[in-house]
C-alpha cells in the first residue's frame, strides 16, 4: 500500500485522471450509462486536487458527492431510452412489423399464404384457420422465424 500512497502523494491529479480513464473504458465496454457519471466525477475531482491541496478523505468525499449528484441529475433530467417505441429497433426488420397492417397477395390455403406489408412480400400464417382471399386486410400479430402470424382486420 506504500507505493500507492507515495504515488498519490506525488501525483494526485494523475491518479484521478487514471481512475477517470479506467471508468470510462469500462463504460465504453458495457454501455450501461452509469459509469459515465463516475468517470466525469473522477476527472473533476482530479482537477480539484490539481488546483487545491486537499486531503485524501476530502477528495474521496468530493468524488462521492459529485458521482451521486451527477447520476441523480442525469436520471432526473436526461431523457430515458424508449425501450418499446412504435417502430421498435430500426435494425429489427421483422420485429418492427408487429401491429402493422398489410394486404393478402396470395390466398391462404391450409392456413398459409403471402402478405404485403411495408413494401415487402412475406410468407404468412393465419392464426385461426381463416380462409383469407387475395386483397383481404390483415394485421401482423406475431413472427415465427421468417413467417408472419396474421389475423383478419
PDB file of N, CA, C and O in Angstrom, residues 15 17 29-30 34 47 52 64 72 82 95 138 144:
ATOM      1  N   UNK A  15      -3.540  10.243 -10.641  1.00  0.00           N
ATOM      2  CA  UNK A  15      -4.269   9.103 -10.071  1.00  0.00           C
ATOM      3  C   UNK A  15      -5.755   9.237 -10.390  1.00  0.00           C
ATOM      4  O   UNK A  15      -6.400   8.277 -10.839  1.00  0.00           O
ATOM      5  N   UNK A  17      -7.054  11.109 -12.801  1.00  0.00           N
ATOM      6  CA  UNK A  17      -7.201  11.028 -14.258  1.00  0.00           C
ATOM      7  C   UNK A  17      -7.172   9.568 -14.719  1.00  0.00           C
ATOM      8  O   UNK A  17      -7.935   9.172 -15.610  1.00  0.00           O
ATOM      9  N   UNK A  29     -17.083  -0.322 -22.678  1.00  0.00           N
ATOM     10  CA  UNK A  29     -17.235  -1.763 -22.851  1.00  0.00           C
ATOM     11  C   UNK A  29     -18.605  -2.287 -22.480  1.00  0.00           C
ATOM     12  O   UNK A  29     -19.102  -3.224 -23.095  1.00  0.00           O
ATOM     13  N   UNK A  30     -19.230  -1.688 -21.487  1.00  0.00           N
ATOM     14  CA  UNK A  30     -20.523  -2.192 -21.026  1.00  0.00           C
ATOM     15  C   UNK A  30     -21.703  -1.415 -21.573  1.00  0.00           C
ATOM     16  O   UNK A  30     -22.768  -1.990 -21.774  1.00  0.00           O
ATOM     17  N   UNK A  34     -24.135   4.357 -16.517  1.00  0.00           N
ATOM     18  CA  UNK A  34     -23.938   4.767 -15.123  1.00  0.00           C
ATOM     19  C   UNK A  34     -22.497   5.118 -14.810  1.00  0.00           C
ATOM     20  O   UNK A  34     -22.235   6.025 -14.020  1.00  0.00           O
ATOM     21  N   UNK A  47      -9.193  17.488 -11.267  1.00  0.00           N
ATOM     22  CA  UNK A  47      -8.953  18.916 -11.472  1.00  0.00           C
ATOM     23  C   UNK A  47      -8.931  19.663 -10.144  1.00  0.00           C
ATOM     24  O   UNK A  47      -8.097  20.546  -9.930  1.00  0.00           O
ATOM     25  N   UNK A  52      -6.235  22.597  -5.846  1.00  0.00           N
ATOM     26  CA  UNK A  52      -6.298  22.857  -4.408  1.00  0.00           C
ATOM     27  C   UNK A  52      -5.712  21.657  -3.680  1.00  0.00           C
ATOM     28  O   UNK A  52      -6.065  20.515  -3.972  1.00  0.00           O
ATOM     29  N   UNK A  64     -17.394  11.259  -4.259  1.00  0.00           N
ATOM     30  CA  UNK A  64     -18.667  10.606  -3.937  1.00  0.00           C
ATOM     31  C   UNK A  64     -19.841  11.549  -4.152  1.00  0.00           C
ATOM     32  O   UNK A  64     -20.858  11.167  -4.739  1.00  0.00           O
ATOM     33  N   UNK A  72     -27.860  11.267 -10.160  1.00  0.00           N
ATOM     34  CA  UNK A  72     -29.256  11.595  -9.859  1.00  0.00           C
ATOM     35  C   UNK A  72     -29.806  12.660 -10.802  1.00  0.00           C
ATOM     36  O   UNK A  72     -30.947  12.562 -11.264  1.00  0.00           O
ATOM     37  N   UNK A  82     -36.285   4.880 -25.032  1.00  0.00           N
ATOM     38  CA  UNK A  82     -37.596   4.270 -25.214  1.00  0.00           C
ATOM     39  C   UNK A  82     -37.352   2.822 -25.589  1.00  0.00           C
ATOM     40  O   UNK A  82     -36.791   2.523 -26.627  1.00  0.00           O
ATOM     41  N   UNK A  95     -39.259  -7.784 -36.298  1.00  0.00           N
ATOM     42  CA  UNK A  95     -39.943  -7.446 -35.052  1.00  0.00           C
ATOM     43  C   UNK A  95     -40.705  -6.143 -35.127  1.00  0.00           C
ATOM     44  O   UNK A  95     -41.734  -5.980 -34.477  1.00  0.00           O
ATOM     45  N   UNK A 138     -55.059  -7.565 -43.304  1.00  0.00           N
ATOM     46  CA  UNK A 138     -54.615  -8.331 -42.140  1.00  0.00           C
ATOM     47  C   UNK A 138     -53.763  -7.451 -41.229  1.00  0.00           C
ATOM     48  O   UNK A 138     -53.268  -6.407 -41.635  1.00  0.00           O
ATOM     49  N   UNK A 144     -42.700 -15.814 -36.460  1.00  0.00           N
ATOM     50  CA  UNK A 144     -42.095 -17.105 -36.149  1.00  0.00           C
ATOM     51  C   UNK A 144     -41.106 -17.416 -37.249  1.00  0.00           C
ATOM     52  O   UNK A 144     -41.498 -17.744 -38.373  1.00  0.00           O
TER      53      UNK A 144
END
